[in-house]
Coordinates of C-alpha atoms in Angstrom, one line a residue:
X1237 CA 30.6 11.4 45.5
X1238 CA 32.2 13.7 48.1
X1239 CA 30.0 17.0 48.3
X1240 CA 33.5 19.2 48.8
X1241 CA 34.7 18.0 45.4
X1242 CA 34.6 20.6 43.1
X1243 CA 34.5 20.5 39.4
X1244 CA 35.6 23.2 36.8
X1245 CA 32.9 23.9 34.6
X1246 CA 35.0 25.2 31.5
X1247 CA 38.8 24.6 31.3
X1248 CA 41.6 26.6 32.9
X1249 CA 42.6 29.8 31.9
X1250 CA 40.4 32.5 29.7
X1251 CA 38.2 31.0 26.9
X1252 CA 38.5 31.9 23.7
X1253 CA 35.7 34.4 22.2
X1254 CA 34.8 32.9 18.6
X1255 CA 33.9 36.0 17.0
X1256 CA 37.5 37.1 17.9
X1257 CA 38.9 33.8 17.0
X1258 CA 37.2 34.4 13.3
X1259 CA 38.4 38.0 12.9
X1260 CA 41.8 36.9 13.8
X1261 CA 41.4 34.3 11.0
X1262 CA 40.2 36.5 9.2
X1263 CA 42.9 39.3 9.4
X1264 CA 46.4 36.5 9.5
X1265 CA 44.4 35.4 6.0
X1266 CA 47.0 32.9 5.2
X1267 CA 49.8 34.0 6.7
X1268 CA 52.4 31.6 8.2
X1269 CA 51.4 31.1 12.2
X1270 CA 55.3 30.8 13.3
X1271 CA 56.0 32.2 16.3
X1272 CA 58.9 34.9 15.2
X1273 CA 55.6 36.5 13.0
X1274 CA 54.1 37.2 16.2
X1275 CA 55.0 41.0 16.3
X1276 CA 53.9 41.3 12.9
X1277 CA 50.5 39.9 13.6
X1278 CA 49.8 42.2 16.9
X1279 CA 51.0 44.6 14.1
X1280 CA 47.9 43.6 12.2
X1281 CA 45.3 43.7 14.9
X1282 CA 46.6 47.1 16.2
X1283 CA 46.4 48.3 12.7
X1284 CA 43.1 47.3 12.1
X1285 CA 41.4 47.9 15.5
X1286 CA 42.9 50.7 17.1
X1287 CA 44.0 48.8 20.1
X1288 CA 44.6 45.0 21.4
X1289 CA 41.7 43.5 23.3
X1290 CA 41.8 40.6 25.4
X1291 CA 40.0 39.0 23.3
X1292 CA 41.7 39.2 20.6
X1293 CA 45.0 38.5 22.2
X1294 CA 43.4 35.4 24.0
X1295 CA 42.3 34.5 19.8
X1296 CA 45.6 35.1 19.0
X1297 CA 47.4 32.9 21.3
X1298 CA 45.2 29.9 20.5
X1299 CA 45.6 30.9 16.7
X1300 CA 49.4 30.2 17.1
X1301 CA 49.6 27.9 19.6
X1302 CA 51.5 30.1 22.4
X1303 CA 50.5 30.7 25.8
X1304 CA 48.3 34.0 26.2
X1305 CA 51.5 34.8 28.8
X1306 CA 53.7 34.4 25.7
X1307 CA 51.6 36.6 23.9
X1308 CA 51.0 39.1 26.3
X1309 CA 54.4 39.4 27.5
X1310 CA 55.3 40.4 24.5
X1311 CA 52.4 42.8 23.5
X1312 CA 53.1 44.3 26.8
X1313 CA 56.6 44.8 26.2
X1314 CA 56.8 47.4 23.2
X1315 CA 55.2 51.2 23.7
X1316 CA 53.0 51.5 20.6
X1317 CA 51.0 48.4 21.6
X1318 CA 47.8 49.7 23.5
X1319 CA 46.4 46.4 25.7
X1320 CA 42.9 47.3 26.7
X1321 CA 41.8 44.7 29.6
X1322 CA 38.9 43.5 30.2
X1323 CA 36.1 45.8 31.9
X1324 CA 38.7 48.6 30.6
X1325 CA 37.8 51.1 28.3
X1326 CA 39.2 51.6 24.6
X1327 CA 41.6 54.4 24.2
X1328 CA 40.1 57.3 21.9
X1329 CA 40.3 56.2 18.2
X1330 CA 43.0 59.1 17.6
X1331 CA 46.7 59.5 19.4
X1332 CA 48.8 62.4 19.5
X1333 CA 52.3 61.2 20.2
X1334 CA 54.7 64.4 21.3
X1335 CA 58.6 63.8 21.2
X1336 CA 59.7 64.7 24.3
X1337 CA 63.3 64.0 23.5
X1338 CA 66.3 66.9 24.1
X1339 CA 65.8 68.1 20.8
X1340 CA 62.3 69.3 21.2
X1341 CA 62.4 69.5 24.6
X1342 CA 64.5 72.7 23.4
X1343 CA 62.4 73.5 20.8
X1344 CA 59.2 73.6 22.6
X1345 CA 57.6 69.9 23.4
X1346 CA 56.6 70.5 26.8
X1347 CA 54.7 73.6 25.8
X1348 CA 53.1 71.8 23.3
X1349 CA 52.0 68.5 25.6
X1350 CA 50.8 71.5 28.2
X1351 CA 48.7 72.7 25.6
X1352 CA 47.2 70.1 23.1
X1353 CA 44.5 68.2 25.5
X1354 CA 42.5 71.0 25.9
X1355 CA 42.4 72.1 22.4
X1356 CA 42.3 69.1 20.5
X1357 CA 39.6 67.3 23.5
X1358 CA 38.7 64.3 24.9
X1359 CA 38.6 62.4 21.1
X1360 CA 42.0 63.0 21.0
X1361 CA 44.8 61.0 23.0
X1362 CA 47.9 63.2 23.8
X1363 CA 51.0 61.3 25.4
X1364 CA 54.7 61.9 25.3
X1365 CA 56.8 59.6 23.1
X1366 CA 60.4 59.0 23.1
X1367 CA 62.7 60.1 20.3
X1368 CA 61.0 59.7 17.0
X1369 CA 64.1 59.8 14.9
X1370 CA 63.3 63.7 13.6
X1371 CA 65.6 66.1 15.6
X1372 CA 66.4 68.2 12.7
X1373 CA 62.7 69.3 12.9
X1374 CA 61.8 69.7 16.4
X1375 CA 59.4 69.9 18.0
X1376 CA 57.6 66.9 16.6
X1377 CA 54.3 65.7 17.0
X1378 CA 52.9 62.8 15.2
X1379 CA 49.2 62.0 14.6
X1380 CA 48.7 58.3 14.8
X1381 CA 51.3 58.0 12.3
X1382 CA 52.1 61.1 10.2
X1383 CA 54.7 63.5 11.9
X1384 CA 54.2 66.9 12.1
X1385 CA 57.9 68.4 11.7
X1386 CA 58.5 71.8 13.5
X1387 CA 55.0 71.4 15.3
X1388 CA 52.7 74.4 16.5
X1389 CA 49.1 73.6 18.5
X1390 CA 48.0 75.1 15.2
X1391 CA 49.9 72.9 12.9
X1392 CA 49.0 69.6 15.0
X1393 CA 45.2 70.4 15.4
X1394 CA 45.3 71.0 11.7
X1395 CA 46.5 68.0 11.3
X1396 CA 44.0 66.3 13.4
X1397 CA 40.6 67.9 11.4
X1398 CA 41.7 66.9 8.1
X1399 CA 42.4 63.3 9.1
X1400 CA 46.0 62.9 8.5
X1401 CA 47.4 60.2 10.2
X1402 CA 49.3 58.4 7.5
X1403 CA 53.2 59.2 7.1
X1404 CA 53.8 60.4 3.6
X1405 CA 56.2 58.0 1.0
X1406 CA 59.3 59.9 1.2
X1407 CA 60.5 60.9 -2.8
X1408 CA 63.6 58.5 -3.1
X1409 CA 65.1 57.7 -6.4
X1410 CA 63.0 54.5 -7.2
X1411 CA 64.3 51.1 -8.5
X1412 CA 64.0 51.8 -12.7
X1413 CA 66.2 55.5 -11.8
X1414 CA 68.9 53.6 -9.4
X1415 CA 69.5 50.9 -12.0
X1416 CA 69.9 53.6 -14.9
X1417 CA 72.3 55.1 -12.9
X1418 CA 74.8 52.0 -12.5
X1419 CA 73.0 50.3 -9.6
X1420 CA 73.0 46.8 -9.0
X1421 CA 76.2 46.3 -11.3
X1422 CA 78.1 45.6 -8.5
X1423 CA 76.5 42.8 -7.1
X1424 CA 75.1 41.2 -10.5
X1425 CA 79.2 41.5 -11.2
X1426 CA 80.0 40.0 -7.7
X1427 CA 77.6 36.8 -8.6
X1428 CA 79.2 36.4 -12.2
X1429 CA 82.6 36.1 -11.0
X1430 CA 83.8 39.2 -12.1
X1431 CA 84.7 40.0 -8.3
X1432 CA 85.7 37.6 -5.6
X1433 CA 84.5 37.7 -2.1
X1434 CA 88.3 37.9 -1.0
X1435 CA 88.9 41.3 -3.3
X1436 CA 85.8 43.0 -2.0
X1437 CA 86.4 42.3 1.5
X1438 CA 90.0 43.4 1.7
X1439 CA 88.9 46.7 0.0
X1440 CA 86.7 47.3 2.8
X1441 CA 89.4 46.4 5.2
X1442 CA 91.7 49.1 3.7
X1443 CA 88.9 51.7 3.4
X1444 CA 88.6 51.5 7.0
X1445 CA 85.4 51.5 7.4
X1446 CA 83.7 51.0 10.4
X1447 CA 80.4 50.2 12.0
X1448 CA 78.4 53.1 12.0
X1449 CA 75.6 52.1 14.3
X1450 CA 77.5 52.5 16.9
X1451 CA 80.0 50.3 17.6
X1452 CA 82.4 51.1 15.5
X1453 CA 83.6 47.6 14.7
X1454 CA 85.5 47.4 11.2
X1455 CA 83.1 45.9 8.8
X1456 CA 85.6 44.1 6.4
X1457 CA 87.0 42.2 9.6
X1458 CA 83.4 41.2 10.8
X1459 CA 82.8 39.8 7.5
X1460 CA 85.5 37.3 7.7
X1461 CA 84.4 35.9 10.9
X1462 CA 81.1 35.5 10.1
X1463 CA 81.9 33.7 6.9
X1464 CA 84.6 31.6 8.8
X1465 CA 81.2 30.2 10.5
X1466 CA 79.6 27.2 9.2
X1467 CA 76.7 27.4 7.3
X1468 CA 73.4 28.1 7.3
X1469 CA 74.7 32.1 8.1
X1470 CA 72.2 34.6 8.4
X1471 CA 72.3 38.6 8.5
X1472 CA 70.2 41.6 10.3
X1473 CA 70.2 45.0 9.5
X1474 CA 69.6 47.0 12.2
X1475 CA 67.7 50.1 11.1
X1476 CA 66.1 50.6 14.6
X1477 CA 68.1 54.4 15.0
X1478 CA 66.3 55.0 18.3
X1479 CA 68.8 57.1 20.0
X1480 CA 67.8 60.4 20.9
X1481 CA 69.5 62.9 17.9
X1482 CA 70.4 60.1 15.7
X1483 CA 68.4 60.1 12.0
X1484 CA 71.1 59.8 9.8
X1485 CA 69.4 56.1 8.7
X1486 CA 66.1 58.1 7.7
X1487 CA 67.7 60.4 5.8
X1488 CA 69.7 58.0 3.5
X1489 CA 66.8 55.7 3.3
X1490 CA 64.5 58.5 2.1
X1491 CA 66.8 59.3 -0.5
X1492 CA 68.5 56.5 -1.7
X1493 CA 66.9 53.0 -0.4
X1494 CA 68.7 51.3 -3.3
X1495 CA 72.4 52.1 -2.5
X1496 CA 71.6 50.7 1.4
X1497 CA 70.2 47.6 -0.2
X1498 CA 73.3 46.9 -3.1
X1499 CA 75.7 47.1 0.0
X1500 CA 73.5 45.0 2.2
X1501 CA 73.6 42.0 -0.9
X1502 CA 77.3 42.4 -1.1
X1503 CA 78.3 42.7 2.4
X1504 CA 75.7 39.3 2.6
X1505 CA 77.8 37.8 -0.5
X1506 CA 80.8 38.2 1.5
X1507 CA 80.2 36.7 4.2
X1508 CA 78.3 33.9 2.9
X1509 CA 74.8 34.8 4.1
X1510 CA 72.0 32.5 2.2
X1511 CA 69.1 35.0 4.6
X1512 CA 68.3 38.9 4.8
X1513 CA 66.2 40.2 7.8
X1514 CA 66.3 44.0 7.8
X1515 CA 64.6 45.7 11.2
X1516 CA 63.0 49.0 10.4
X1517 CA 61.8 51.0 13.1
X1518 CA 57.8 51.5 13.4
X1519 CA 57.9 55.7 14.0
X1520 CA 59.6 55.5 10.1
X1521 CA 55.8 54.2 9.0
X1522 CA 56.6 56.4 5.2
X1523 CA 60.0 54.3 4.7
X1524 CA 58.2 51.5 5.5
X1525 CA 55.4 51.6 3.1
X1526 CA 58.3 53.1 0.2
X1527 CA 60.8 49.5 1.5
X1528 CA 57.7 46.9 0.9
X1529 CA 57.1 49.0 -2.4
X1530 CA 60.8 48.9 -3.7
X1531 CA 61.8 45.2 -2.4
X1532 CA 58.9 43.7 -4.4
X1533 CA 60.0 45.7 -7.4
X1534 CA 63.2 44.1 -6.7
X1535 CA 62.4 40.5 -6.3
X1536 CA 59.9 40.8 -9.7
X1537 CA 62.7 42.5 -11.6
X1538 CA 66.4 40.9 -10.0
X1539 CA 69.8 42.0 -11.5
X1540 CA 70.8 38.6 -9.9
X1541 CA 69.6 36.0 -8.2
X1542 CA 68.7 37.2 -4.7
X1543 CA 68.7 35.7 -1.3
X1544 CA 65.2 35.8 0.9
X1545 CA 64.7 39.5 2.2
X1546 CA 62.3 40.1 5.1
X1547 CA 61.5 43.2 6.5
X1548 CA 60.2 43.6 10.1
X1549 CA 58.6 45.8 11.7
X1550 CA 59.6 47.0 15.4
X1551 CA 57.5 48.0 18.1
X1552 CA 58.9 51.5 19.8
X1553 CA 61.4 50.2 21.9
X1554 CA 65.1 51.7 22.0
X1555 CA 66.4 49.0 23.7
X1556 CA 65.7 46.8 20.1
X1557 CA 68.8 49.2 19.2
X1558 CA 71.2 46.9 20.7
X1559 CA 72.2 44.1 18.0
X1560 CA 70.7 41.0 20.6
X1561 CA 67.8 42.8 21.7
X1562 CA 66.9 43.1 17.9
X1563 CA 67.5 39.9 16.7
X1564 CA 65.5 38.3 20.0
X1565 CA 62.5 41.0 18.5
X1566 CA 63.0 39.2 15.1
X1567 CA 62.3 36.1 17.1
X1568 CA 58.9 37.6 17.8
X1569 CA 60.1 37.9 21.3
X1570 CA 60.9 41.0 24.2
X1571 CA 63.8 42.8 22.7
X1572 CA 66.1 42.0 25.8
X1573 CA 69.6 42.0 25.5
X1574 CA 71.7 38.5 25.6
X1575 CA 74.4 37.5 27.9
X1576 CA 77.3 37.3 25.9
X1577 CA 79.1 35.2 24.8
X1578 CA 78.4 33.3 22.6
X1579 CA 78.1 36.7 20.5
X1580 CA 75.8 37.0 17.5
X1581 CA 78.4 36.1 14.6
X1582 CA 78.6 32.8 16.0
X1583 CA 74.8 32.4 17.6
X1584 CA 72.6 34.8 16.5
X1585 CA 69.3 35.0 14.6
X1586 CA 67.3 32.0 15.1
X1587 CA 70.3 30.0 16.6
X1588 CA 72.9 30.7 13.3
X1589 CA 75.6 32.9 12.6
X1590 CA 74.2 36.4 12.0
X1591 CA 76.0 39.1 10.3
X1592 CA 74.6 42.1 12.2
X1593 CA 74.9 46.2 10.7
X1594 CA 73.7 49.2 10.5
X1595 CA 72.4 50.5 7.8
X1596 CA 74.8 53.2 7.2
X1597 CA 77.7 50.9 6.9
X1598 CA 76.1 49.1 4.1
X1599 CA 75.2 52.3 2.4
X1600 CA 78.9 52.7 1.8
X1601 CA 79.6 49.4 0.1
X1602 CA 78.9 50.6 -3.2
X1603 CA 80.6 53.9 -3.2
X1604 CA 84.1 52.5 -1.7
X1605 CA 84.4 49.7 -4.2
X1606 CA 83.3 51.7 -7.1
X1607 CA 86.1 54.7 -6.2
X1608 CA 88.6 52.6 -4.0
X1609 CA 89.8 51.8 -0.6
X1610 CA 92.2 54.9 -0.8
X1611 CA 89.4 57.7 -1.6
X1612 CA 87.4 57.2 1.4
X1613 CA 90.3 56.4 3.8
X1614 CA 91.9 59.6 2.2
X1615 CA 88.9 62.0 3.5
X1616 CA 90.0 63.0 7.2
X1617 CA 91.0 65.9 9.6
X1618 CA 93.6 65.8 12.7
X1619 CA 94.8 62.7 11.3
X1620 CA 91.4 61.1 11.3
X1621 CA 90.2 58.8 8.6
X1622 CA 86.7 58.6 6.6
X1623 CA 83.7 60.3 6.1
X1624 CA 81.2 60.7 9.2
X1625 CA 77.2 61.4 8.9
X1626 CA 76.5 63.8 11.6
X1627 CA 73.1 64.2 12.7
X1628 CA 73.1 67.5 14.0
X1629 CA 70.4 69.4 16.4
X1630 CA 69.6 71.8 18.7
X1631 CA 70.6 75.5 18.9
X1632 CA 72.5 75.7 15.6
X1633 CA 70.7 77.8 11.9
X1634 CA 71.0 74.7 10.1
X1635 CA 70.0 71.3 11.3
X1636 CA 70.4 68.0 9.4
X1637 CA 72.7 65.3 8.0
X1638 CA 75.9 67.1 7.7
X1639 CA 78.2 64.6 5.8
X1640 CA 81.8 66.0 7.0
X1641 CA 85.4 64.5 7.1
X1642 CA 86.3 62.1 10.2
X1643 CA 87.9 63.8 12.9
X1644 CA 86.4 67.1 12.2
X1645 CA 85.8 69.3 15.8
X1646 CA 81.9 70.5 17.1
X1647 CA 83.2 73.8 16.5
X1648 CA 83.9 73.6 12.7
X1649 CA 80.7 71.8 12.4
X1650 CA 78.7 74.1 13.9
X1651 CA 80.4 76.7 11.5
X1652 CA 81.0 75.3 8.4
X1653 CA 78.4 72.9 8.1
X1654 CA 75.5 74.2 10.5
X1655 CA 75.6 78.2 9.2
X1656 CA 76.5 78.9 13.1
X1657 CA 74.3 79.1 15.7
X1658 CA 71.0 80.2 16.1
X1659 CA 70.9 84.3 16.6
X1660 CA 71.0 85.3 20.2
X1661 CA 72.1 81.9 21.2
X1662 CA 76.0 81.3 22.2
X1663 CA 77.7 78.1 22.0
X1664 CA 77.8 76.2 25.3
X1665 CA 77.9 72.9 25.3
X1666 CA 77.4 69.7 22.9
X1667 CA 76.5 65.5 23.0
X1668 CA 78.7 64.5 20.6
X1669 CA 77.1 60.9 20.3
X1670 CA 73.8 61.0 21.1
X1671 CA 72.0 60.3 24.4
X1672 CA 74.8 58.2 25.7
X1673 CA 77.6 59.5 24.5
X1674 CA 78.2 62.5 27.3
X1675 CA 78.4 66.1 27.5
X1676 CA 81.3 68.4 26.9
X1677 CA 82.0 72.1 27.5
X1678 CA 81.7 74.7 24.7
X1679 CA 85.8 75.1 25.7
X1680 CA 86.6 71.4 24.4
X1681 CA 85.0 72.1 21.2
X1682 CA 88.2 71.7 19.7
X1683 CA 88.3 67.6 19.9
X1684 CA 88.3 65.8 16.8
X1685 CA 84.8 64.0 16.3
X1686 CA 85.6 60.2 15.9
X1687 CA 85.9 57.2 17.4
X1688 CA 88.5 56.9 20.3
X1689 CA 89.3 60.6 20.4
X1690 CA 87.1 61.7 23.1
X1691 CA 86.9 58.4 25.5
X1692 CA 89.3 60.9 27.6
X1693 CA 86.6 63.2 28.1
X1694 CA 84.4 59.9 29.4
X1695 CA 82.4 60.9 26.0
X1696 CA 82.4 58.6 23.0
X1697 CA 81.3 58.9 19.2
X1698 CA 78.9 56.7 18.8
X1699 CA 76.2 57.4 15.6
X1700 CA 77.3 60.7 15.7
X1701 CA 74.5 62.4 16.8
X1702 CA 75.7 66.0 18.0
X1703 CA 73.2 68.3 20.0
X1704 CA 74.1 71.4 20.4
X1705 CA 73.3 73.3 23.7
X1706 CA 73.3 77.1 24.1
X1707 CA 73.8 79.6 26.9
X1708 CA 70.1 79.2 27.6
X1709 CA 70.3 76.0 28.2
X1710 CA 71.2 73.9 31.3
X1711 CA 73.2 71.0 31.0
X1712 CA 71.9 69.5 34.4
X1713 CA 68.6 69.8 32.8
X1714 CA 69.5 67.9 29.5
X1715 CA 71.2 65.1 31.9
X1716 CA 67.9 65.1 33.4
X1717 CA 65.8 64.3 30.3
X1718 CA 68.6 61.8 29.2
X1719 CA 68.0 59.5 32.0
X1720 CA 64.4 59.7 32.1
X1721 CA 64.7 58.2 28.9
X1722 CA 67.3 55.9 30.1
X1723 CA 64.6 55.1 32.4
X1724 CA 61.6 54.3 30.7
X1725 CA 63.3 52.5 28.2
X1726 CA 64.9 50.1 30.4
X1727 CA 64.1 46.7 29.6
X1728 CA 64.2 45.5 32.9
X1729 CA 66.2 42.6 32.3
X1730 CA 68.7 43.8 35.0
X1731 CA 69.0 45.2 38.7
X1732 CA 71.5 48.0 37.8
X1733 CA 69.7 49.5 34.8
X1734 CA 66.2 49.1 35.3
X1735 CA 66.8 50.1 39.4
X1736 CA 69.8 52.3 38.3
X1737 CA 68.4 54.5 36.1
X1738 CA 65.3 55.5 38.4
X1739 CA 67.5 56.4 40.9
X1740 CA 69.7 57.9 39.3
X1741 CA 67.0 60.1 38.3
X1742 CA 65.6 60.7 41.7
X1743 CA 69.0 62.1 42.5
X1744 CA 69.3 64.4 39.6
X1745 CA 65.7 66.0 40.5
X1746 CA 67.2 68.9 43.0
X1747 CA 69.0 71.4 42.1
X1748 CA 71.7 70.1 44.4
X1749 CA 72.8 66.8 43.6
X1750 CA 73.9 64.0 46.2
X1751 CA 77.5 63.5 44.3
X1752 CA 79.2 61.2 45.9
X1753 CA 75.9 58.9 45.7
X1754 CA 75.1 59.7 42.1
X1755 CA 79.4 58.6 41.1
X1756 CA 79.0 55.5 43.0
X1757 CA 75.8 54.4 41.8
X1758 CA 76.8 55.3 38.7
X1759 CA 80.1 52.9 38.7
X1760 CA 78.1 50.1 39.8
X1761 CA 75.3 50.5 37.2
X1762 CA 78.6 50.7 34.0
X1763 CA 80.2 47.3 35.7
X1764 CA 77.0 45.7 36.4
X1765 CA 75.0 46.1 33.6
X1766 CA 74.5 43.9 31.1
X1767 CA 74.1 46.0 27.6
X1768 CA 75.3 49.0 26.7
X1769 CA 71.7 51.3 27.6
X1770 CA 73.3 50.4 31.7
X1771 CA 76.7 50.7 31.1
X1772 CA 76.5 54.1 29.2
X1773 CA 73.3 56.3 30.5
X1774 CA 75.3 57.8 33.6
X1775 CA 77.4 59.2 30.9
X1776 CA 75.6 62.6 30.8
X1777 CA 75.5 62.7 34.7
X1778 CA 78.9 62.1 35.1
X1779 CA 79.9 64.7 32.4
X1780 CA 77.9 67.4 34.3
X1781 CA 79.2 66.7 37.3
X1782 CA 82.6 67.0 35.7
X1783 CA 82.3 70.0 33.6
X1784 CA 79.2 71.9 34.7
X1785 CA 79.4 71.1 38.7
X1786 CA 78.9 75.0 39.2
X1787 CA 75.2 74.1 37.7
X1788 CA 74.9 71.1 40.7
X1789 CA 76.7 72.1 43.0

């Protein structure tokens, strides 16, 4: 035998630990081991340990026949999964998450992140968070997983002695009071043959309704072509709502789950859809526990026979937002953005035709067919169409879901809707779609809110999510949070974005800003990119330099 040869005493790669291996087993019970579950199981370990060791992620792996590299890559690539390595100490049992989005960056985060460590000690984890889908309440701070709307150090370290760190069920109206009034009729009529998929879909189309993610893509028209697809068709809701001032999807889902759920089977009926996934968020932890509750009542108590519904469970990642990344996170995979096409109506979930919406959209189903095509394309001002949830934050008396015609301006919101703005503070400036959706002038407060009306401004609509910005306020600075956002929630997948965005930032630090630099980086990071988080976050940027260059200049 040659001396030099060497022999490997165990096999390659890190050995399973068989106490881990058995409280794996133990915790998956007999759950299915497919590899799209494999978010939902982390889910489970996190849950129930605090944290994901290596060990356990090494138990896992072997538990569902993947790779540890498939599993880590994964674990690795959402925010609320804490990997503790080996030789690495475990986090403190207890996190403090602090939105640091422009909302409560306004309303006092950074105060409140300066603050908490010392008071709340070394027990106690503090980090920033992205955008936890609660603007109208800023700041927020949320203790493992309960929010603490309109947060003080007191209220937070209150928070933290009595132990609560479960979100409370929101109060909706329940399954037995939805029913009682009318619901399910609809669909139950729909499978009877007292409705055909042809005379629902073209009331839709004449409503004008429109994807209200986002997008804006009429839902009656992307009906059709998903149910000109051959079968088996599939369908996602995307109640992920990540962008920085949008919650309009919380607020309807607190109040009236029901209602989403009735549009979501008939848009499904429609388009011939035999599957239901619907992607919820992880920061809405309260309308998580309330869905599992009212989809089991549901499926004991049908109005009609009912296709499979599944809920999932994201992560805390913004980029899942985007209608591919999602449905690769569905997978059980990174929530990175497909090259398109083929687009998801003809390859989506699991390989299959995928209907993809947002929740809001099918929150309207009911309502339109019940009252007609004519009554919501009827609602309208400056010769807009529709109705329009506007999430609406910042500097105005009354923040919230401000249901108001299409078309209606940021000035007649803020007035008639908001109560004005707060005292001492003077109306300067506005996002009138969210994070990506620019920045305008206090003096264009006049443009219609709606899709295509402010593409002119290089702004766009989006979910509707309007912050409002004062005289106090800087909107340099609010560009500034924007793209650190932008930043750390890159996915990565692409050169422009994930390097784009970290410049970009770097340039925006000074008070003077490298201009010509910052447009041209900024073109090459809108044709590059692949998704929309690339193409739109020099938005804001742009917008300032713009309309507020005296601030840059």
């Amino acid at each position: 035998m040659n001396s030099r040869t060497k022999f490997r005493p165990l096999p390659k790669g890190r050995q399973v630990d068989p106490k881990a291996l058995a409280e794996v087993r133990a915790l998956l019970g007999e759950a299915p081991r497919r590899r799209d579950l494999l978010i939902e199981h982390l889910h489970r370990l996190q849950d129930r340990y605090g944290r994901l060791s290596a060990a356990h992620l090494a138990a896992l792996a072997q538990e569902m026949r993947l790779s540890l590299a498939e599993v880590y890559e994964v674990a690795s690539f959402y925010h609320h999964f804490d990997i503790v390595k080996e030789g690495e100490s475990a986090p403190p049992a207890l996190t403090v998450r602090v939105c640091e989005s422009l909302s409560c960056e306004l309303a006092g985060a950074k105060d409140l992140l300066r603050r908490l460590p010392a008071i709340l000690g070394k027990k106690v984890r503090v980090v920033s968070a992205p955008c936890v889908g609660r603007c109208e309440a800023a700041p927020v701070a949320v203790v493992h997983q309960n929010p603490v709307e309109r947060a003080t150090v007191e209220t937070v370290k209150a928070a933290v002695d009595v132990g609560r760190t479960k979100c409370p069920e929101p109060d909706c109206l329940d399954f037995n009071s939805y029913r009682k009034k009318g619901g399910y009729k609809l669909i139950a009529g729909c499978l009877a043959g007292r409705r055909t998929r042809e005379e629902i879909t073209k009331i839709m189309e004449d409503s004008g309704l429109r994807g209200l993610g986002g997008a804006g893509f009429p839902a009656g028209r992307k009906w059709r072509i998903v149910a000109a697809e051959p079968a088996p068709r599939l369908m996602a809701v995307n109640v992920d709502e990540g962008e920085p001032g949008t919650f309009k999807d919380r607020w309807y889902i607190e109040r009236d789950p029901h209602r989403f759920l009735e549009g979501m089977l008939v848009a499904a009926w429609c388009a011939g859809v035999g599957e239901i996934y619907v992607y919820l968020r992880d920061e809405y932890a309260g309308c998580r526990t309330m869905l599992e509750r009212e989809i089991e009542k549901l499926k004991k108590n049908p109005p009609c026979p009912l296709p499979p519904i599944h809920l999932r469970r994201g992560a805390g990642a913004y980029i899942c937002g985007e209608e591919s990344a999602m449905i690769e996170s569905i997978e059980g995979k990174r929530g990175m953005p497909r090259l398109r096409p083929p687009y998801v109506a003809q390859v989506g979930l699991f390989g299959y035709p995928t209907l993809e919406h947002n929740l809001e959209t099918v929150y309207w189903v009911r309502e339109i067919v019940e009252k007609g095509a004519a009554w919501f394309s009827g609602q309208g001002r400056n010769g807009r169409k529709g109705l329009r949830s506007f999430s609406v934050s910042g500097r105005v008396k009354n923040p919230g879901v401000h249901l108001a015609p299409a078309g209606i301006t940021a000035q007649e919101l803020i007035d008639e809707y908001c109560g004005g703005m707060q005292d001492g503070h003077q109306f300067y400036a506005y996002l009138p779609g969210g994070a990506s959706g620019g920045i305008l002038p206090a003096s264009l407060g006049q443009v219609p809110l709606d899709f295509d009306t402010l593409q002119a401004h290089g702004c766009f609509i989006g979910s509707a999510a309007v912050m409002i910005l004062s005289h106090r306020d800087e909107a340099a600075a609010a560009a500034r949070n924007l793209m650190k956002f932008f930043r750390d929630e890159s996915c990565g997948q692409c050169t422009p974005c994930r390097v784009g965005t970290a410049k970009s930032l770097a340039l925006m630090e000074g008070k003077s800003w490298n201009q010509p630099l910052l447009h041209e980086l900024s073109q090459a990071m809108m044709d590059a990119s692949i998704c929309g988080l690339g193409q739109a976050a020099p938005n804001p940027a742009l917008c300032v330099m713009k309309f507020f260059h005296h601030e840059v200049s």
